[in-house]
Amino acid sequence: GIDYSIQPFESLYEVYEEIGSGQFAVVRRCIEKSSRAEYAAKYIRKRRVATSRRGVPLEAIAREVHVLQTLDKHQNIISLHQVFDNGQHVILVLELVRGGELFEHISERERLSEEEASSFMHQILQGVKHMHFNSIAHLDLKPENVLLLSKNRQHIKLIDFGLSRMLTHAEEVRDIMGTAEFVAPEIVNYEPLCLATDMWAIGVITYILLSGASPFLGDTQQETYNNITAVDYTFDTEDFSGTSDLAKDFISQLLLKDARKRLTVEQSLAHPWIAPQ
Ligand SMILES: Cc1ccc2c(c1)c1c3c(c(C)cc1n2CCCN)C(=O)NC3=O
């Protein structure tokens, strides 16, 4: 169960502009009255009735809170400050980072230099390593869930653990569906998921950072899924003309259909394209 704060959220925080929204969550900037510190308040709508399709079931919210509390303080993972329940929502008070999404940073630049891309991936891998050491898979890794600490600095934080799961050997997880472009073949085929499912997404993110193109994106979601299960992608577009063979080798050792053959997070951190020169 979640240990909520007793006092109402609104009595302890001033709430400001909305900074993001998702299917069942809205994120707003807020300030803690006592400390004047700024945070991100993530309002997660609670599912009232089990058969309803609106809102998030309490056990799923409890999972996200447990994951955040387990991961605790890591320089590449957003930290959880407090949790409230105001009846309709569970409110997660999360560390606020100012730089916004890595995604915006790329789209401004179209694509990044290999040094920049390698540095971002190194940090994302540090955060994923902390998760995998705790047997937690993110299962929704994508550039929108990677935030920059500040615009010009390269320090990143992983956010949004709404789909992440503790992959114990007890229960098999098959029912996760992240964002089509980034999901691994085992997700499309509803096969058991594993930590290597995140490593596939690492390959997709690296491909996008270096080329500005998305490797499996089709005109429809079904076409995207077909491209993924066929592992149908190429480097021979003009986007990759200047990219090193080392970078392509890194990506091709992650975008493998057999999850057991993909680089683990430790092997990725030791790959010459990532390991600090
Ligand atoms: C400066 C800025 C801009 C947009 C932000 C955030 C911060 C942000 C944050 C968080 C979440 C869950 C979503 C957020 N969003 C929404 C977009 C995330 N895909 C969060 O936990 N801390 C943030 O700073």
Tab-separated table of C-alpha atoms and ligand atoms in Angstrom:
chain	number	residue	atom	x	y	z
A	1	GLY	CA	0.000	0.000	0.000
A	2	ILE	CA	0.949	3.619	-0.454
A	3	ASP	CA	1.778	5.753	2.610
A	4	TYR	CA	-0.003	9.012	1.712
A	5	SER	CA	0.679	12.340	3.409
A	6	ILE	CA	-2.133	13.180	5.818
A	7	GLN	CA	-2.617	16.868	5.050
A	8	PRO	CA	-4.372	17.852	1.800
A	9	PHE	CA	-2.038	18.603	-1.119
A	10	GLU	CA	-3.582	22.043	-1.731
A	11	SER	CA	-2.793	23.181	1.819
A	12	LEU	CA	0.940	22.453	1.389
A	13	TYR	CA	1.539	23.471	-2.256
A	14	GLU	CA	0.759	26.360	-4.605
A	15	VAL	CA	-0.203	24.990	-8.030
A	16	TYR	CA	0.877	26.675	-11.276
A	17	GLU	CA	0.791	25.994	-15.039
A	18	GLU	CA	0.257	22.630	-16.671
A	19	ILE	CA	3.536	21.312	-18.092
A	20	GLY	CA	2.338	18.040	-19.558
A	21	SER	CA	-0.576	15.703	-19.917
A	22	GLY	CA	-1.161	12.087	-20.845
A	23	GLN	CA	-4.101	9.704	-21.144
A	24	PHE	CA	-4.939	9.624	-17.409
A	25	ALA	CA	-2.433	12.056	-15.946
A	26	VAL	CA	-1.830	15.820	-15.917
A	27	VAL	CA	1.471	17.336	-14.753
A	28	ARG	CA	1.585	20.838	-13.252
A	29	ARG	CA	4.414	22.925	-11.852
A	30	CYS	CA	3.933	23.540	-8.107
A	31	ILE	CA	5.760	25.195	-5.190
A	32	GLU	CA	5.978	23.744	-1.658
A	33	LYS	CA	4.803	26.572	0.660
A	34	SER	CA	7.187	25.696	3.514
A	35	SER	CA	10.389	25.431	1.457
A	36	ARG	CA	9.442	27.484	-1.631
A	37	ALA	CA	10.993	24.599	-3.610
A	38	GLU	CA	9.514	23.839	-7.053
A	39	TYR	CA	8.193	20.388	-8.000
A	40	ALA	CA	6.207	18.634	-10.740
A	41	ALA	CA	2.787	17.481	-9.480
A	42	LYS	CA	1.550	14.471	-11.480
A	43	TYR	CA	-2.238	14.073	-11.012
A	44	ILE	CA	-3.207	10.476	-11.797
A	45	ARG	CA	-6.973	9.952	-12.170
A	46	LYS	CA	-8.114	6.991	-10.029
A	47	ARG	CA	-10.297	4.317	-11.613
A	48	ARG	CA	-13.533	4.416	-9.567
A	49	VAL	CA	-15.130	1.194	-10.837
A	50	ALA	CA	-13.183	-1.946	-11.791
A	51	THR	CA	-15.051	-2.312	-15.078
A	52	SER	CA	-14.575	1.344	-16.031
A	53	ARG	CA	-12.049	2.260	-18.750
A	54	ARG	CA	-11.362	5.677	-17.273
A	55	GLY	CA	-8.583	6.307	-14.811
A	56	VAL	CA	-5.836	4.077	-13.495
A	57	PRO	CA	-6.467	1.104	-11.149
A	58	LEU	CA	-5.051	1.672	-7.668
A	59	GLU	CA	-2.695	-1.331	-7.903
A	60	ALA	CA	-1.134	0.165	-11.039
A	61	ILE	CA	-0.635	3.497	-9.250
A	62	ALA	CA	0.831	1.666	-6.247
A	63	ARG	CA	3.253	-0.105	-8.645
A	64	GLU	CA	4.489	3.225	-10.063
A	65	VAL	CA	4.953	4.612	-6.524
A	66	HIS	CA	6.775	1.445	-5.409
A	67	VAL	CA	9.090	1.616	-8.444
A	68	LEU	CA	9.904	5.282	-7.758
A	69	GLN	CA	10.530	4.565	-4.065
A	70	THR	CA	12.708	1.529	-4.894
A	71	LEU	CA	14.805	3.501	-7.405
A	72	ASP	CA	15.114	6.347	-4.891
A	73	LYS	CA	17.978	8.806	-5.478
A	74	HIS	CA	19.860	8.212	-8.743
A	75	GLN	CA	21.335	11.077	-10.790
A	76	ASN	CA	19.536	9.896	-13.963
A	77	ILE	CA	16.132	9.019	-12.474
A	78	ILE	CA	13.510	11.553	-11.347
A	79	SER	CA	12.948	11.400	-7.582
A	80	LEU	CA	9.616	11.199	-5.752
A	81	HIS	CA	9.138	13.763	-2.955
A	82	GLN	CA	5.609	13.080	-1.594
A	83	VAL	CA	2.337	11.292	-2.444
A	84	PHE	CA	-1.210	12.572	-1.822
A	85	ASP	CA	-4.734	11.279	-2.458
A	86	ASN	CA	-7.359	13.984	-2.954
A	87	GLY	CA	-10.207	11.522	-3.581
A	88	GLN	CA	-10.337	11.745	-7.373
A	89	HIS	CA	-6.582	11.692	-8.024
A	90	VAL	CA	-3.385	10.323	-6.585
A	91	ILE	CA	-0.875	13.203	-6.740
A	92	LEU	CA	2.821	12.357	-7.099
A	93	VAL	CA	5.070	15.279	-6.114
A	94	LEU	CA	8.147	14.719	-8.282
A	95	GLU	CA	11.498	16.438	-8.773
A	96	LEU	CA	11.078	19.195	-11.385
A	97	VAL	CA	13.654	19.466	-14.163
A	98	ARG	CA	13.683	22.556	-16.366
A	99	GLY	CA	15.233	21.486	-19.637
A	100	GLY	CA	12.119	19.794	-21.018
A	101	GLU	CA	12.099	16.699	-23.246
A	102	LEU	CA	15.162	15.351	-25.036
A	103	PHE	CA	12.676	14.956	-27.904
A	104	GLU	CA	12.284	18.744	-28.301
A	105	HIS	CA	16.054	19.133	-28.073
A	106	ILE	CA	16.493	16.720	-31.020
A	107	SER	CA	13.699	18.178	-33.145
A	108	GLU	CA	15.309	21.629	-32.835
A	109	ARG	CA	18.563	20.114	-34.072
A	110	GLU	CA	17.152	17.513	-36.539
A	111	ARG	CA	19.980	15.188	-35.475
A	112	LEU	CA	22.861	15.230	-32.943
A	113	SER	CA	26.611	14.765	-33.348
A	114	GLU	CA	27.858	11.257	-32.464
A	115	GLU	CA	29.606	12.603	-29.359
A	116	GLU	CA	26.377	14.235	-28.114
A	117	ALA	CA	24.272	11.159	-28.965
A	118	SER	CA	26.774	8.834	-27.251
A	119	SER	CA	26.822	11.066	-24.150
A	120	PHE	CA	23.002	11.116	-23.914
A	121	MET	CA	22.815	7.332	-24.433
A	122	HIS	CA	25.510	6.800	-21.782
A	123	GLN	CA	23.357	8.630	-19.238
A	124	ILE	CA	20.137	6.893	-20.281
A	125	LEU	CA	22.005	3.574	-19.903
A	126	GLN	CA	23.156	4.582	-16.379
A	127	GLY	CA	19.514	5.141	-15.394
A	128	VAL	CA	18.422	1.880	-17.067
A	129	LYS	CA	21.300	0.040	-15.336
A	130	HIS	CA	19.998	1.218	-11.935
A	131	MET	CA	16.514	-0.015	-12.890
A	132	HIS	CA	17.718	-3.387	-14.215
A	133	PHE	CA	19.893	-3.935	-11.105
A	134	ASN	CA	16.618	-3.643	-9.176
A	135	SER	CA	14.881	-6.065	-11.612
A	136	ILE	CA	12.704	-3.216	-12.869
A	137	ALA	CA	11.984	-2.792	-16.580
A	138	HIS	CA	10.823	0.657	-17.732
A	139	LEU	CA	8.850	-0.717	-20.746
A	140	ASP	CA	8.057	2.739	-22.086
A	141	LEU	CA	11.490	4.198	-22.925
A	142	LYS	CA	11.217	6.904	-25.591
A	143	PRO	CA	12.674	10.418	-26.075
A	144	GLU	CA	9.522	11.997	-24.528
A	145	ASN	CA	10.374	10.223	-21.262
A	146	VAL	CA	13.921	11.554	-21.157
A	147	LEU	CA	14.130	15.056	-19.708
A	148	LEU	CA	17.067	17.471	-19.711
A	149	LEU	CA	18.073	18.982	-16.365
A	150	SER	CA	18.539	22.312	-18.116
A	151	LYS	CA	18.563	23.451	-21.738
A	152	ASN	CA	22.263	23.722	-22.378
A	153	ARG	CA	23.544	21.008	-20.021
A	154	GLN	CA	23.669	17.362	-21.058
A	155	HIS	CA	22.427	15.907	-17.766
A	156	ILE	CA	19.254	13.838	-18.298
A	157	LYS	CA	16.617	12.208	-16.051
A	158	LEU	CA	14.276	9.322	-16.887
A	159	ILE	CA	10.595	9.915	-16.065
A	160	ASP	CA	7.213	8.189	-16.304
A	161	PHE	CA	7.316	4.753	-14.705
A	162	GLY	CA	3.590	4.196	-15.265
A	163	LEU	CA	4.234	1.092	-17.375
A	164	SER	CA	7.370	-0.077	-15.576
A	165	ARG	CA	7.241	-3.431	-13.831
A	166	MET	CA	9.240	-5.385	-11.287
A	167	LEU	CA	10.051	-8.451	-13.380
A	168	THR	CA	10.222	-11.139	-10.731
A	169	HIS	CA	10.262	-14.769	-11.891
A	170	ALA	CA	6.968	-15.208	-10.102
A	171	GLU	CA	4.633	-13.483	-12.513
A	172	GLU	CA	4.911	-13.339	-16.301
A	173	VAL	CA	4.254	-9.915	-17.830
A	174	ARG	CA	2.807	-9.836	-21.357
A	175	ASP	CA	0.115	-7.180	-21.374
A	176	ILE	CA	2.122	-3.991	-21.663
A	177	MET	CA	1.664	-1.795	-24.713
A	178	GLY	CA	3.925	1.232	-24.913
A	179	THR	CA	4.226	3.599	-27.884
A	180	ALA	CA	4.185	1.654	-31.167
A	181	GLU	CA	7.448	3.070	-32.626
A	182	PHE	CA	9.492	1.928	-29.601
A	183	VAL	CA	7.986	-1.445	-28.648
A	184	ALA	CA	10.012	-4.631	-29.106
A	185	PRO	CA	8.794	-7.660	-31.119
A	186	GLU	CA	7.919	-9.560	-27.902
A	187	ILE	CA	5.461	-6.782	-27.001
A	188	VAL	CA	3.823	-6.865	-30.460
A	189	ASN	CA	3.575	-10.691	-30.203
A	190	TYR	CA	2.321	-10.623	-26.576
A	191	GLU	CA	5.219	-12.840	-25.548
A	192	PRO	CA	6.786	-12.609	-22.059
A	193	LEU	CA	8.614	-9.305	-21.523
A	194	CYS	CA	12.008	-8.975	-19.940
A	195	LEU	CA	14.731	-6.437	-19.154
A	196	ALA	CA	15.983	-6.869	-22.758
A	197	THR	CA	12.701	-5.309	-23.895
A	198	ASP	CA	14.166	-1.982	-22.706
A	199	MET	CA	17.395	-2.645	-24.649
A	200	TRP	CA	15.439	-2.789	-27.931
A	201	ALA	CA	14.024	0.685	-27.135
A	202	ILE	CA	17.594	1.899	-26.436
A	203	GLY	CA	18.449	0.816	-30.000
A	204	VAL	CA	15.457	2.701	-31.436
A	205	ILE	CA	16.276	5.885	-29.469
A	206	THR	CA	19.929	5.776	-30.600
A	207	TYR	CA	18.836	5.350	-34.246
A	208	ILE	CA	16.586	8.435	-33.913
A	209	LEU	CA	19.234	10.585	-32.152
A	210	LEU	CA	21.755	9.877	-34.934
A	211	SER	CA	19.455	10.164	-37.960
A	212	GLY	CA	16.316	12.067	-36.962
A	213	ALA	CA	14.373	9.170	-38.559
A	214	SER	CA	12.409	6.450	-36.748
A	215	PRO	CA	13.554	2.953	-37.849
A	216	PHE	CA	10.228	1.089	-37.909
A	217	LEU	CA	7.637	3.853	-38.246
A	218	GLY	CA	5.044	2.999	-40.916
A	219	ASP	CA	2.033	4.897	-42.248
A	220	THR	CA	-0.247	2.952	-39.903
A	221	GLN	CA	0.280	1.368	-36.479
A	222	GLN	CA	-0.202	-2.076	-38.048
A	223	GLU	CA	2.521	-1.336	-40.617
A	224	THR	CA	4.816	-0.209	-37.770
A	225	TYR	CA	4.126	-3.486	-35.921
A	226	ASN	CA	4.828	-5.489	-39.106
A	227	ASN	CA	8.163	-3.670	-39.556
A	228	ILE	CA	9.055	-4.422	-35.910
A	229	THR	CA	8.244	-8.145	-35.973
A	230	ALA	CA	10.139	-8.432	-39.287
A	231	VAL	CA	12.999	-6.348	-37.781
A	232	ASP	CA	12.780	-4.474	-41.072
A	233	TYR	CA	15.081	-1.412	-40.838
A	234	THR	CA	18.086	-0.135	-42.797
A	235	PHE	CA	21.077	2.167	-42.375
A	236	ASP	CA	21.427	2.805	-46.084
A	237	THR	CA	19.460	6.048	-46.082
A	238	GLU	CA	21.256	9.331	-46.621
A	239	ASP	CA	20.539	10.033	-42.903
A	240	PHE	CA	23.297	7.561	-41.998
A	241	SER	CA	25.832	8.590	-44.634
A	242	GLY	CA	28.219	10.162	-42.093
A	243	THR	CA	27.561	7.775	-39.203
A	244	SER	CA	30.444	5.628	-37.912
A	245	ASP	CA	30.408	1.812	-38.253
A	246	LEU	CA	30.813	1.657	-34.450
A	247	ALA	CA	27.510	3.488	-33.943
A	248	LYS	CA	25.762	1.206	-36.455
A	249	ASP	CA	27.279	-1.843	-34.724
A	250	PHE	CA	25.903	-0.629	-31.362
A	251	ILE	CA	22.388	-0.222	-32.789
A	252	SER	CA	22.448	-3.524	-34.689
A	253	GLN	CA	23.403	-5.434	-31.502
A	254	LEU	CA	20.232	-4.093	-29.833
A	255	LEU	CA	17.658	-4.357	-32.645
A	256	LEU	CA	17.670	-8.169	-32.584
A	257	LYS	CA	14.434	-10.166	-32.588
A	258	ASP	CA	15.757	-12.706	-30.071
A	259	ALA	CA	15.795	-10.758	-26.792
A	260	ARG	CA	18.472	-13.090	-25.372
A	261	LYS	CA	20.920	-12.027	-28.104
A	262	ARG	CA	20.601	-8.265	-27.411
A	263	LEU	CA	23.369	-6.452	-25.499
A	264	THR	CA	22.563	-6.211	-21.772
A	265	VAL	CA	22.803	-2.789	-20.148
A	266	GLU	CA	26.278	-3.628	-18.803
A	267	GLN	CA	27.461	-4.844	-22.229
A	268	SER	CA	26.036	-1.645	-23.766
A	269	LEU	CA	27.983	0.525	-21.299
A	270	ALA	CA	31.154	-1.394	-22.255
A	271	HIS	CA	30.556	-1.027	-26.027
A	272	PRO	CA	33.331	1.148	-27.571
A	273	TRP	CA	30.761	3.604	-29.013
A	274	ILE	CA	29.469	4.287	-25.483
A	275	ALA	CA	32.442	3.694	-23.142
A	276	PRO	CA	34.070	7.110	-22.507
A	277	GLN	CA	37.079	7.442	-24.820
B	1	LIG	C1	10.216	21.432	-17.930
B	1	LIG	C2	9.255	20.273	-18.135
B	1	LIG	C3	8.465	20.230	-19.308
B	1	LIG	C4	7.561	19.176	-19.521
B	1	LIG	C5	7.457	18.178	-18.544
B	1	LIG	C6	8.257	18.207	-17.376
B	1	LIG	C7	9.170	19.248	-17.151
B	1	LIG	C8	7.924	17.044	-16.630
B	1	LIG	C9	8.372	16.484	-15.411
B	1	LIG	C10	7.851	15.258	-14.980
B	1	LIG	C11	6.867	14.566	-15.759
B	1	LIG	C12	6.287	13.235	-15.309
B	1	LIG	C13	6.418	15.129	-16.963
B	1	LIG	C14	6.936	16.341	-17.379
B	1	LIG	N1	6.670	17.044	-18.519
B	1	LIG	C15	5.679	16.667	-19.533
B	1	LIG	C16	6.342	16.108	-20.763
B	1	LIG	C17	6.939	14.742	-20.490
B	1	LIG	N2	6.807	13.870	-21.647
B	1	LIG	C18	8.497	14.948	-13.727
B	1	LIG	O1	8.340	13.953	-13.027
B	1	LIG	N3	9.372	15.939	-13.429
B	1	LIG	C19	9.334	16.895	-14.416
B	1	LIG	O2	10.022	17.908	-14.418
